[in-house]
């Protein structure tokens, strides 16, 4: 099942904070976050693992709530370069192992100066 | 080092024609994935290779789609009798190994396929 992302779109001023949520109807063992700019390849941000700690990447961090089957991506003091579409991906099978990911529909983030 | 490369970057074809899309993964990556991305959507899984074999091809939409990876490196996605609905960006990704859910998948720039 495809994870559900919210909100669908966010418009921020440079320096503001944003939260992007990713929810699944099935048990999650890992959540993969990517950012994609128009016409470019998705770029890996981070992986959140079941039982793992909150991870960070520059001013972007994320959490993983196993009980709620959801992950949240936090962007603090947003920069113009953060603009793009953010996707969360979850494993297609709960049995583990590397396999293809099922991606949400994405959250469009626009940062204005 | 070099990332995942895909050729051609753009492909325009006519309905009913055959097309081949190529993916060159990061050197040493044993796992390779194909995804399809339609406008405004997230990538949609098509097929996953571990080495030379297709470990999971359950995402291929129908038997017009086929993919190979004969030597465990470069992969080719083949589409027969193309239809207008096949128009999309076809993304390839690779990861270092399989068997570990924490493996990062690195994406190529994609091939934009337009079927007229």
Coordinates of N, CA and C in Angstrom, one line a residue:
Chain A
X1 N 0.8 -1.2 0.0 CA 0.0 0.0 0.0 C 0.9 1.3 0.0
X2 N 0.4 2.2 -0.7 CA 1.2 3.5 -0.9 C 1.1 4.3 0.4
X3 N 2.2 4.8 0.9 CA 2.2 5.6 2.1 C 1.5 7.0 1.7
X4 N 0.9 7.6 2.7 CA 0.2 8.8 2.5 C 1.0 10.0 3.1
X5 N 1.3 11.0 2.3 CA 2.0 12.1 2.7 C 1.1 13.3 2.9
X6 N 1.5 14.1 3.9 CA 0.8 15.4 4.1 C 1.8 16.4 4.7
X7 N 1.5 17.7 4.3 CA 0.5 18.2 3.4 C 1.0 17.9 1.9
X8 N 0.1 18.2 1.0 CA 0.4 18.0 -0.4 C 1.4 19.1 -0.9
X9 N 1.3 20.3 -0.3 CA 2.1 21.4 -0.7 C 2.3 22.3 0.4
X10 N 3.5 23.0 0.5 CA 3.8 23.9 1.5 C 4.5 25.1 0.8
X11 N 4.1 26.3 1.2 CA 4.8 27.5 0.7 C 5.4 28.2 2.0
X12 N 6.7 28.4 2.0 CA 7.3 29.0 3.1 C 8.2 30.2 2.7
X13 N 8.4 31.1 3.7 CA 9.4 32.1 3.5 C 10.8 31.5 4.0
X14 N 11.8 32.0 3.4 CA 13.2 31.5 3.8 C 13.3 31.7 5.3
X15 N 13.9 30.7 5.9 CA 14.1 30.8 7.4 C 13.0 30.2 8.2
X16 N 11.8 29.9 7.6 CA 10.7 29.3 8.3 C 10.9 27.8 8.4
X17 N 10.2 27.1 9.3 CA 10.2 25.7 9.5 C 9.1 25.0 8.8
X18 N 9.3 23.7 8.5 CA 8.2 22.9 7.9 C 8.3 21.5 8.5
X19 N 7.2 20.8 8.5 CA 7.1 19.4 8.9 C 6.3 18.7 7.8
X20 N 6.9 17.6 7.3 CA 6.2 16.7 6.3 C 6.0 15.4 6.9
X21 N 4.8 14.9 6.8 CA 4.4 13.6 7.4 C 4.2 12.5 6.4
X22 N 4.5 11.3 6.8 CA 4.3 10.1 6.0 C 3.7 9.0 6.8
X23 N 2.6 8.5 6.4 CA 1.8 7.5 7.2 C 1.6 6.3 6.3
X24 N 1.6 5.2 7.0 CA 1.4 3.9 6.3 C 0.3 3.1 7.0
X25 N -0.4 2.3 6.3 CA -1.4 1.4 6.9 C -0.9 0.1 7.3
X26 N 0.4 -0.2 6.9 CA 1.0 -1.4 7.3 C 2.2 -1.2 8.2
X27 N 2.7 -2.2 8.9 CA 3.8 -2.1 9.8 C 5.0 -1.6 9.0
X28 N 5.7 -0.7 9.6 CA 6.9 -0.2 8.9 C 8.2 -0.6 9.6
X29 N 9.2 -0.9 8.8 CA 10.5 -1.3 9.3 C 11.5 -0.2 9.0
X30 N 11.3 0.5 7.9 CA 12.1 1.5 7.5 C 11.4 2.5 6.7
X31 N 11.8 3.8 6.7 CA 11.3 4.8 5.9 C 12.4 5.6 5.2
X32 N 12.3 5.7 3.9 CA 13.4 6.4 3.1 C 12.9 7.7 2.7
X33 N 13.7 8.8 2.9 CA 13.3 10.1 2.4 C 14.1 10.6 1.3
X34 N 13.5 11.2 0.3 CA 14.2 11.7 -0.9 C 13.6 13.1 -1.2
X35 N 14.5 13.9 -1.9 CA 14.0 15.2 -2.4 C 14.3 15.2 -3.9
X36 N 13.3 15.7 -4.6 CA 13.5 15.7 -6.1 C 13.2 17.1 -6.6
X37 N 14.1 17.7 -7.3 CA 13.9 19.0 -8.0 C 13.4 18.7 -9.4
X38 N 12.7 19.6 -9.9 CA 12.0 19.5 -11.2 C 13.0 19.0 -12.3
X39 N 12.6 17.9 -13.0 CA 13.5 17.4 -14.1 C 14.7 16.7 -13.6
X40 N 14.9 16.5 -12.3 CA 16.1 15.8 -11.8 C 15.8 14.5 -11.1
X41 N 16.8 13.8 -10.8 CA 16.6 12.5 -10.1 C 16.3 12.7 -8.6
X42 N 15.6 11.8 -8.0 CA 15.4 11.9 -6.6 C 16.8 11.8 -5.9
X43 N 17.0 12.6 -4.9 CA 18.2 12.6 -4.1 C 18.0 12.1 -2.7
X44 N 18.8 11.1 -2.3 CA 18.6 10.5 -1.0 C 18.9 11.5 0.1
X45 N 18.0 11.5 1.1 CA 18.2 12.4 2.3 C 18.6 11.5 3.5
X46 N 17.8 10.6 3.9 CA 18.1 9.7 5.0 C 17.1 8.5 5.1
X47 N 17.5 7.5 5.9 CA 16.7 6.4 6.2 C 16.5 6.3 7.6
X48 N 15.2 6.1 8.0 CA 14.8 5.9 9.4 C 14.5 4.4 9.6
X49 N 15.1 3.8 10.6 CA 14.9 2.4 10.8 C 14.1 2.1 12.1
X50 N 13.4 1.0 12.1 CA 12.6 0.6 13.3 C 13.6 0.4 14.4
X51 N 13.3 1.0 15.5 CA 14.2 0.9 16.7 C 15.3 1.9 16.6
X52 N 15.5 2.6 15.5 CA 16.6 3.5 15.4 C 16.3 4.9 16.0
X53 N 17.3 5.7 16.1 CA 17.1 7.0 16.6 C 16.8 8.0 15.6
X54 N 16.4 9.2 16.0 CA 16.1 10.2 15.1 C 17.3 10.6 14.3
X55 N 17.2 10.8 13.0 CA 18.4 11.1 12.2 C 18.4 12.6 11.7
X56 N 19.5 13.1 11.4 CA 19.6 14.4 10.9 C 20.6 14.6 9.8
X57 N 20.3 15.6 9.0 CA 21.1 15.9 7.8 C 21.1 17.4 7.6
X58 N 22.2 18.1 8.0 CA 22.2 19.5 8.0 C 21.1 20.0 8.9
X59 N 20.2 20.8 8.3 CA 19.1 21.3 9.1 C 17.8 20.5 8.9
X60 N 18.0 19.3 8.3 CA 16.9 18.5 8.1 C 17.0 17.2 9.0
X61 N 15.9 17.0 9.7 CA 15.9 15.8 10.6 C 14.6 15.1 10.4
X62 N 14.6 13.9 10.9 CA 13.4 13.1 10.8 C 13.2 12.1 12.0
X63 N 12.0 11.8 12.2 CA 11.6 10.8 13.3 C 10.8 9.7 12.7
X64 N 10.7 8.6 13.5 CA 10.0 7.4 13.0 C 9.2 6.9 14.2
X65 N 7.9 7.0 14.1 CA 7.0 6.5 15.2 C 6.5 5.1 14.8
X66 N 7.0 4.0 15.3 CA 6.6 2.7 14.9 C 5.2 2.4 15.3
X67 N 4.8 2.8 16.4 CA 3.4 2.5 16.9 C 2.4 3.2 16.0
X68 N 2.6 4.4 15.6 CA 1.7 5.1 14.7 C 2.0 4.8 13.2
X69 N 3.0 4.1 13.0 CA 3.3 3.7 11.6 C 3.5 5.0 10.7
X70 N 4.3 5.9 11.3 CA 4.5 7.1 10.5 C 5.9 7.7 10.8
X71 N 6.3 8.5 9.8 CA 7.5 9.2 9.9 C 7.3 10.7 9.6
X72 N 8.1 11.6 10.2 CA 8.0 13.0 10.0 C 9.3 13.6 9.6
X73 N 9.3 14.4 8.6 CA 10.6 15.1 8.2 C 10.5 16.5 8.6
X74 N 11.5 17.0 9.3 CA 11.6 18.4 9.9 C 12.6 19.2 9.1
X75 N 12.2 20.3 8.6 CA 13.1 21.2 7.9 C 13.1 22.5 8.8
X76 N 14.2 22.9 9.3 CA 14.3 24.0 10.2 C 15.1 25.1 9.4
X77 N 14.7 26.4 9.7 CA 15.4 27.5 9.1 C 15.6 27.3 7.6
X78 N 14.5 27.0 6.9 CA 14.6 26.6 5.5 C 15.4 27.5 4.6
X79 N 16.0 26.9 3.6 CA 16.8 27.7 2.7 C 16.2 27.5 1.3
X80 N 16.5 28.5 0.4 CA 16.0 28.4 -0.9 C 16.3 27.1 -1.6
X81 N 17.4 26.5 -1.3 CA 17.8 25.2 -1.9 C 16.9 24.0 -1.4
X82 N 16.1 24.2 -0.4 CA 15.3 23.1 0.1 C 14.0 23.0 -0.8
X83 N 13.8 23.9 -1.7 CA 12.6 23.8 -2.6 C 12.7 22.5 -3.4
X84 N 11.5 21.9 -3.6 CA 11.5 20.6 -4.4 C 10.3 19.8 -3.9
X85 N 10.3 18.6 -4.4 CA 9.2 17.6 -3.9 C 9.9 16.6 -3.1
X86 N 9.3 16.4 -1.9 CA 9.8 15.4 -0.9 C 9.0 14.1 -1.0
X87 N 9.6 13.0 -1.1 CA 9.0 11.7 -1.2 C 9.4 10.9 0.0
X88 N 8.5 10.1 0.6 CA 8.9 9.1 1.5 C 8.7 7.8 0.8
X89 N 9.5 6.8 1.1 CA 9.4 5.5 0.5 C 9.4 4.4 1.6
X90 N 8.6 3.4 1.4 CA 8.6 2.3 2.4 C 8.8 1.0 1.7
X91 N 9.2 0.0 2.5 CA 9.5 -1.3 1.8 C 8.2 -1.9 1.3
X92 N 8.3 -2.6 0.2 CA 7.1 -3.2 -0.4 C 6.7 -4.4 0.4
X93 N 7.6 -5.1 1.0 CA 7.3 -6.2 1.8 C 7.8 -6.1 3.2
X94 N 7.1 -6.5 4.2 CA 7.4 -6.3 5.6 C 8.5 -7.4 6.0
X95 N 8.8 -8.3 5.2 CA 9.7 -9.3 5.6 C 11.1 -8.9 5.6
X96 N 11.4 -7.7 5.2 CA 12.8 -7.2 5.2 C 13.6 -7.6 4.0
X97 N 14.8 -7.2 4.0 CA 15.6 -7.4 2.8 C 15.5 -6.3 1.9
X98 N 16.5 -6.1 1.1 CA 16.4 -5.0 0.1 C 15.4 -5.3 -0.9
X99 N 14.5 -4.4 -1.2 CA 13.6 -4.6 -2.3 C 13.1 -3.3 -2.8
X100 N 12.2 -3.3 -3.7 CA 11.8 -2.0 -4.2 C 11.0 -1.2 -3.2
X101 N 11.0 0.1 -3.3 CA 10.2 0.9 -2.4 C 8.9 1.3 -3.0
X102 N 7.9 1.6 -2.1 CA 6.7 2.1 -2.5 C 6.7 3.6 -2.0
X103 N 6.5 4.5 -2.9 CA 6.6 5.9 -2.6 C 5.3 6.6 -2.5
X104 N 5.2 7.6 -1.6 CA 4.0 8.4 -1.5 C 4.0 9.4 -2.7
X105 N 2.9 10.2 -2.8 CA 2.7 11.0 -3.9 C 3.5 12.3 -3.9
X106 N 4.2 12.5 -2.7 CA 5.1 13.6 -2.6 C 4.5 14.9 -2.0
X107 N 5.3 15.7 -1.4 CA 5.0 17.0 -0.8 C 5.8 18.0 -1.5
X108 N 5.1 19.0 -2.2 CA 5.7 20.1 -2.9 C 6.1 21.2 -1.9
X109 N 7.4 21.5 -1.8 CA 7.8 22.5 -0.9 C 8.4 23.7 -1.7
X110 N 7.8 24.9 -1.5 CA 8.3 26.1 -2.2 C 8.8 27.1 -1.2
X111 N 10.1 27.4 -1.3 CA 10.7 28.4 -0.4 C 10.8 29.7 -1.1
X112 N 10.2 30.8 -0.6 CA 10.3 32.1 -1.2 C 11.3 33.0 -0.4
X113 N 12.0 33.8 -1.1 CA 13.0 34.7 -0.4 C 12.3 35.7 0.5
Chain B
X1 N 32.8 9.8 -7.2 CA 32.7 8.8 -8.3 C 31.5 8.9 -9.1
X2 N 31.4 8.2 -10.2 CA 30.3 8.3 -11.1 C 29.0 7.7 -10.5
X3 N 27.9 8.4 -10.8 CA 26.6 7.9 -10.2 C 26.0 7.0 -11.2
X4 N 24.7 6.8 -11.0 CA 23.9 6.0 -11.9 C 23.7 6.8 -13.2
X5 N 23.9 6.2 -14.4 CA 23.7 6.8 -15.6 C 22.6 6.1 -16.4
X6 N 21.8 6.9 -17.2 CA 20.8 6.3 -18.0 C 20.8 6.9 -19.4
X7 N 20.6 6.1 -20.4 CA 20.5 6.5 -21.7 C 19.3 5.9 -22.5
X8 N 18.7 6.6 -23.4 CA 18.9 8.0 -23.7 C 18.3 8.9 -22.6
X9 N 18.5 10.1 -22.6 CA 17.9 11.0 -21.6 C 16.4 11.3 -22.0
X10 N 16.2 11.3 -23.3 CA 14.9 11.5 -23.8 C 14.6 10.5 -25.0
X11 N 13.4 10.0 -25.1 CA 13.1 9.1 -26.2 C 11.7 9.4 -26.7
X12 N 11.5 9.8 -27.9 CA 10.2 10.0 -28.5 C 10.0 8.9 -29.5
X13 N 8.9 8.2 -29.4 CA 8.6 7.1 -30.3 C 7.1 7.1 -30.7
X14 N 6.8 6.3 -31.7 CA 5.4 6.2 -32.1 C 4.7 5.0 -31.5
X15 N 3.5 5.1 -31.3 CA 2.6 4.0 -30.8 C 2.9 2.8 -31.6
X16 N 3.1 1.7 -30.8 CA 3.3 0.4 -31.5 C 4.8 0.1 -31.7
X17 N 5.7 1.0 -31.5 CA 7.1 0.8 -31.7 C 7.7 0.1 -30.4
X18 N 9.0 -0.4 -30.7 CA 9.7 -1.1 -29.6 C 10.8 -0.1 -29.1
X19 N 11.0 0.0 -27.8 CA 12.1 0.8 -27.3 C 12.9 0.1 -26.2
X20 N 14.2 0.5 -26.1 CA 15.1 0.0 -25.1 C 15.6 1.1 -24.3
X21 N 15.6 1.0 -23.0 CA 16.2 2.0 -22.1 C 17.3 1.4 -21.3
X22 N 18.4 2.1 -21.2 CA 19.6 1.5 -20.6 C 19.9 2.2 -19.3
X23 N 20.4 1.3 -18.4 CA 20.8 1.8 -17.0 C 22.2 1.3 -16.7
X24 N 23.1 2.2 -16.3 CA 24.4 1.8 -15.9 C 24.6 2.1 -14.4
X25 N 24.6 1.1 -13.5 CA 24.5 1.4 -12.1 C 25.9 1.9 -11.6
X26 N 25.9 2.3 -10.3 CA 27.2 2.6 -9.7 C 28.1 1.4 -9.6
X27 N 29.3 1.5 -10.0 CA 30.2 0.4 -10.0 C 30.3 -0.4 -8.6
X28 N 30.1 -1.7 -8.7 CA 30.1 -2.5 -7.5 C 28.8 -2.7 -6.8
X29 N 27.8 -2.0 -7.3 CA 26.4 -2.2 -6.8 C 25.8 -3.4 -7.4
X30 N 25.4 -4.3 -6.5 CA 24.8 -5.6 -6.9 C 23.3 -5.5 -7.2
X31 N 22.6 -4.6 -6.5 CA 21.2 -4.5 -6.6 C 20.8 -3.4 -7.6
X32 N 19.8 -3.6 -8.4 CA 19.4 -2.6 -9.4 C 17.9 -2.6 -9.5
X33 N 17.3 -1.4 -9.6 CA 15.9 -1.3 -9.6 C 15.4 -0.4 -10.7
X34 N 14.3 -0.7 -11.3 CA 13.6 0.1 -12.2 C 12.3 0.7 -11.6
X35 N 12.1 2.0 -11.8 CA 10.9 2.6 -11.4 C 10.3 3.4 -12.6
X36 N 9.0 3.7 -12.5 CA 8.4 4.6 -13.5 C 7.7 5.7 -12.8
X37 N 7.9 6.9 -13.3 CA 7.3 8.1 -12.6 C 6.5 8.9 -13.6
X38 N 5.2 8.9 -13.3 CA 4.3 9.8 -14.1 C 4.2 11.1 -13.5
X39 N 3.7 12.1 -14.3 CA 3.7 13.5 -13.8 C 2.9 13.6 -12.5
X40 N 3.5 14.3 -11.6 CA 2.8 14.5 -10.3 C 2.7 13.4 -9.4
X41 N 3.4 12.3 -9.7 CA 3.4 11.1 -8.8 C 4.8 10.7 -8.3
X42 N 4.8 9.9 -7.3 CA 6.1 9.3 -6.8 C 6.5 8.2 -7.8
X43 N 7.8 7.8 -7.7 CA 8.2 6.7 -8.5 C 7.5 5.4 -8.1
X44 N 7.2 4.6 -9.2 CA 6.4 3.4 -9.0 C 7.3 2.2 -9.4
X45 N 7.4 1.3 -8.4 CA 8.3 0.1 -8.6 C 7.9 -0.7 -9.8
X46 N 9.0 -1.1 -10.6 CA 8.7 -2.0 -11.7 C 9.4 -3.4 -11.5
X47 N 10.7 -3.4 -11.3 CA 11.4 -4.6 -11.2 C 12.7 -4.4 -10.4
X48 N 13.2 -5.5 -9.8 CA 14.4 -5.4 -8.9 C 15.3 -6.6 -9.3
X49 N 16.6 -6.3 -9.6 CA 17.6 -7.3 -9.9 C 18.6 -7.5 -8.7
X50 N 18.9 -8.7 -8.4 CA 20.0 -9.0 -7.5 C 21.0 -9.8 -8.4
X51 N 22.1 -9.1 -8.7 CA 23.0 -9.7 -9.7 C 22.4 -9.8 -11.0
X52 N 22.4 -10.9 -11.7 CA 21.9 -11.1 -13.0 C 20.4 -11.4 -13.0
X53 N 19.9 -11.9 -11.9 CA 18.5 -12.4 -11.9 C 17.5 -11.4 -11.4
X54 N 16.3 -11.4 -11.9 CA 15.2 -10.6 -11.5 C 14.7 -11.2 -10.2
X55 N 14.9 -10.5 -9.1 CA 14.5 -11.0 -7.8 C 13.0 -10.8 -7.6
X56 N 12.5 -9.7 -8.2 CA 11.1 -9.3 -8.1 C 10.7 -8.5 -9.3
X57 N 9.8 -9.1 -10.1 CA 9.3 -8.4 -11.3 C 7.8 -8.1 -11.2
X58 N 7.3 -8.1 -10.0 CA 5.9 -8.0 -9.8 C 5.3 -6.7 -10.1
X59 N 6.2 -5.7 -10.3 CA 5.7 -4.3 -10.6 C 5.6 -4.1 -12.1
X60 N 6.0 -5.0 -12.9 CA 5.9 -4.8 -14.4 C 4.4 -4.8 -14.7
X61 N 3.9 -3.8 -15.5 CA 2.5 -3.7 -15.7 C 1.9 -4.8 -16.6
X62 N 2.6 -5.3 -17.5 CA 2.1 -6.3 -18.4 C 3.3 -7.0 -19.1
X63 N 2.9 -7.9 -20.0 CA 4.0 -8.7 -20.6 C 4.7 -7.9 -21.8
X64 N 4.3 -6.7 -22.0 CA 5.0 -5.9 -23.0 C 6.3 -5.3 -22.4
X65 N 6.4 -5.4 -21.1 CA 7.6 -4.9 -20.4 C 8.5 -6.0 -20.0
X66 N 9.8 -5.9 -20.3 CA 10.8 -6.9 -19.9 C 12.1 -6.2 -19.6
X67 N 12.9 -6.8 -18.7 CA 14.1 -6.2 -18.4 C 15.2 -7.3 -18.2
X68 N 16.4 -7.0 -18.5 CA 17.5 -7.9 -18.4 C 18.7 -7.3 -17.8
X69 N 19.6 -8.1 -17.2 CA 20.8 -7.6 -16.7 C 21.8 -8.8 -16.8
X70 N 22.2 -9.1 -18.0 CA 22.9 -10.3 -18.3 C 24.3 -10.5 -17.6
X71 N 25.0 -9.4 -17.3 CA 26.3 -9.6 -16.7 C 26.3 -9.0 -15.3
X72 N 25.2 -8.7 -14.8 CA 25.1 -8.2 -13.4 C 25.5 -6.8 -13.2
X73 N 25.6 -6.1 -14.3 CA 25.9 -4.6 -14.2 C 24.9 -3.8 -14.9
X74 N 25.1 -3.5 -16.2 CA 24.2 -2.8 -17.0 C 22.9 -3.5 -17.2
X75 N 21.8 -2.7 -17.1 CA 20.5 -3.3 -17.3 C 19.7 -2.6 -18.5
X76 N 18.9 -3.3 -19.2 CA 18.1 -2.8 -20.2 C 16.6 -3.1 -20.0
X77 N 15.8 -2.0 -20.0 CA 14.4 -2.2 -19.9 C 13.8 -2.1 -21.3
X78 N 13.0 -3.1 -21.7 CA 12.5 -3.2 -23.0 C 11.0 -3.1 -23.0
X79 N 10.5 -2.3 -23.9 CA 9.0 -2.1 -24.0 C 8.6 -2.4 -25.4
X80 N 7.7 -3.4 -25.5 CA 7.2 -3.8 -26.9 C 5.9 -3.1 -27.1
X81 N 5.6 -2.9 -28.4 CA 4.3 -2.3 -28.8 C 3.9 -1.2 -27.9
X82 N 4.7 -0.2 -27.8 CA 4.4 0.9 -26.9 C 3.1 1.5 -27.1
X83 N 2.5 2.0 -26.0 CA 1.2 2.7 -26.0 C 1.4 4.1 -25.4
X84 N 0.5 5.0 -25.7 CA 0.6 6.3 -25.2 C 0.7 6.4 -23.7
X85 N 0.0 5.4 -23.0 CA 0.0 5.4 -21.5 C 1.4 5.0 -21.0
X86 N 2.3 4.6 -21.8 CA 3.6 4.2 -21.3 C 4.5 5.5 -21.2
X87 N 4.0 6.6 -21.6 CA 4.8 7.8 -21.5 C 5.0 8.2 -20.0
X88 N 6.2 8.4 -19.7 CA 6.6 8.6 -18.3 C 8.1 8.8 -18.2
X89 N 8.6 9.1 -17.0 CA 10.0 9.1 -16.8 C 10.4 7.7 -16.2
X90 N 11.3 7.0 -16.8 CA 11.7 5.7 -16.3 C 13.1 5.9 -15.5
X91 N 13.0 5.6 -14.2 CA 14.1 5.8 -13.3 C 14.8 4.5 -13.0
X92 N 16.1 4.6 -12.9 CA 16.8 3.4 -12.5 C 17.6 3.8 -11.2
X93 N 17.7 2.8 -10.3 CA 18.4 3.0 -9.0 C 19.3 1.8 -8.8
X94 N 20.3 2.0 -8.0 CA 21.1 0.9 -7.6 C 21.5 1.1 -6.1
X95 N 21.8 -0.1 -5.5 CA 22.3 -0.1 -4.1 C 23.4 -1.1 -4.0
X96 N 24.2 -0.9 -2.9 CA 25.4 -1.7 -2.8 C 25.2 -3.1 -2.7
X97 N 24.3 -3.5 -1.8 CA 24.0 -4.9 -1.6 C 22.5 -5.1 -1.4
X98 N 22.1 -6.4 -1.3 CA 20.7 -6.7 -1.0 C 20.7 -7.3 0.4
X99 N 19.6 -7.6 0.9 CA 19.4 -8.3 2.2 C 19.5 -7.3 3.4
X100 N 19.5 -6.1 3.1 CA 19.6 -5.1 4.3 C 18.7 -4.0 4.0
X101 N 17.7 -3.8 4.8 CA 16.7 -2.8 4.5 C 17.2 -1.4 4.7
X102 N 18.4 -1.3 5.2 CA 18.9 0.1 5.4 C 19.8 0.5 4.2
X103 N 19.7 -0.3 3.1 CA 20.5 0.1 2.0 C 19.9 1.3 1.2
X104 N 20.8 2.2 0.9 CA 20.3 3.4 0.2 C 20.2 3.1 -1.3
X105 N 19.2 3.5 -1.9 CA 19.0 3.4 -3.3 C 19.4 4.7 -4.0
X106 N 20.3 4.7 -4.9 CA 20.8 5.9 -5.6 C 20.2 5.9 -7.0
X107 N 19.5 7.0 -7.3 CA 18.7 7.1 -8.6 C 19.6 7.8 -9.7
X108 N 19.3 7.3 -10.9 CA 19.8 8.0 -12.1 C 18.9 9.1 -12.5
X109 N 19.3 9.9 -13.5 CA 18.5 11.0 -14.0 C 17.3 10.7 -14.7
X110 N 17.1 9.4 -15.1 CA 15.9 9.0 -15.8 C 15.9 9.2 -17.3
X111 N 15.1 8.4 -17.9 CA 14.8 8.5 -19.4 C 13.4 9.0 -19.5
X112 N 13.2 10.1 -20.2 CA 11.8 10.6 -20.4 C 11.3 10.0 -21.7
X113 N 10.3 9.2 -21.6 CA 9.7 8.5 -22.8 C 8.4 9.1 -23.1
X114 N 8.3 9.5 -24.4 CA 7.1 10.1 -24.9 C 6.6 9.2 -26.1
X115 N 5.4 8.7 -26.0 CA 4.8 7.8 -27.0 C 3.8 8.6 -27.7
X116 N 4.0 8.9 -29.0 CA 3.0 9.7 -29.7 C 1.9 8.8 -30.4

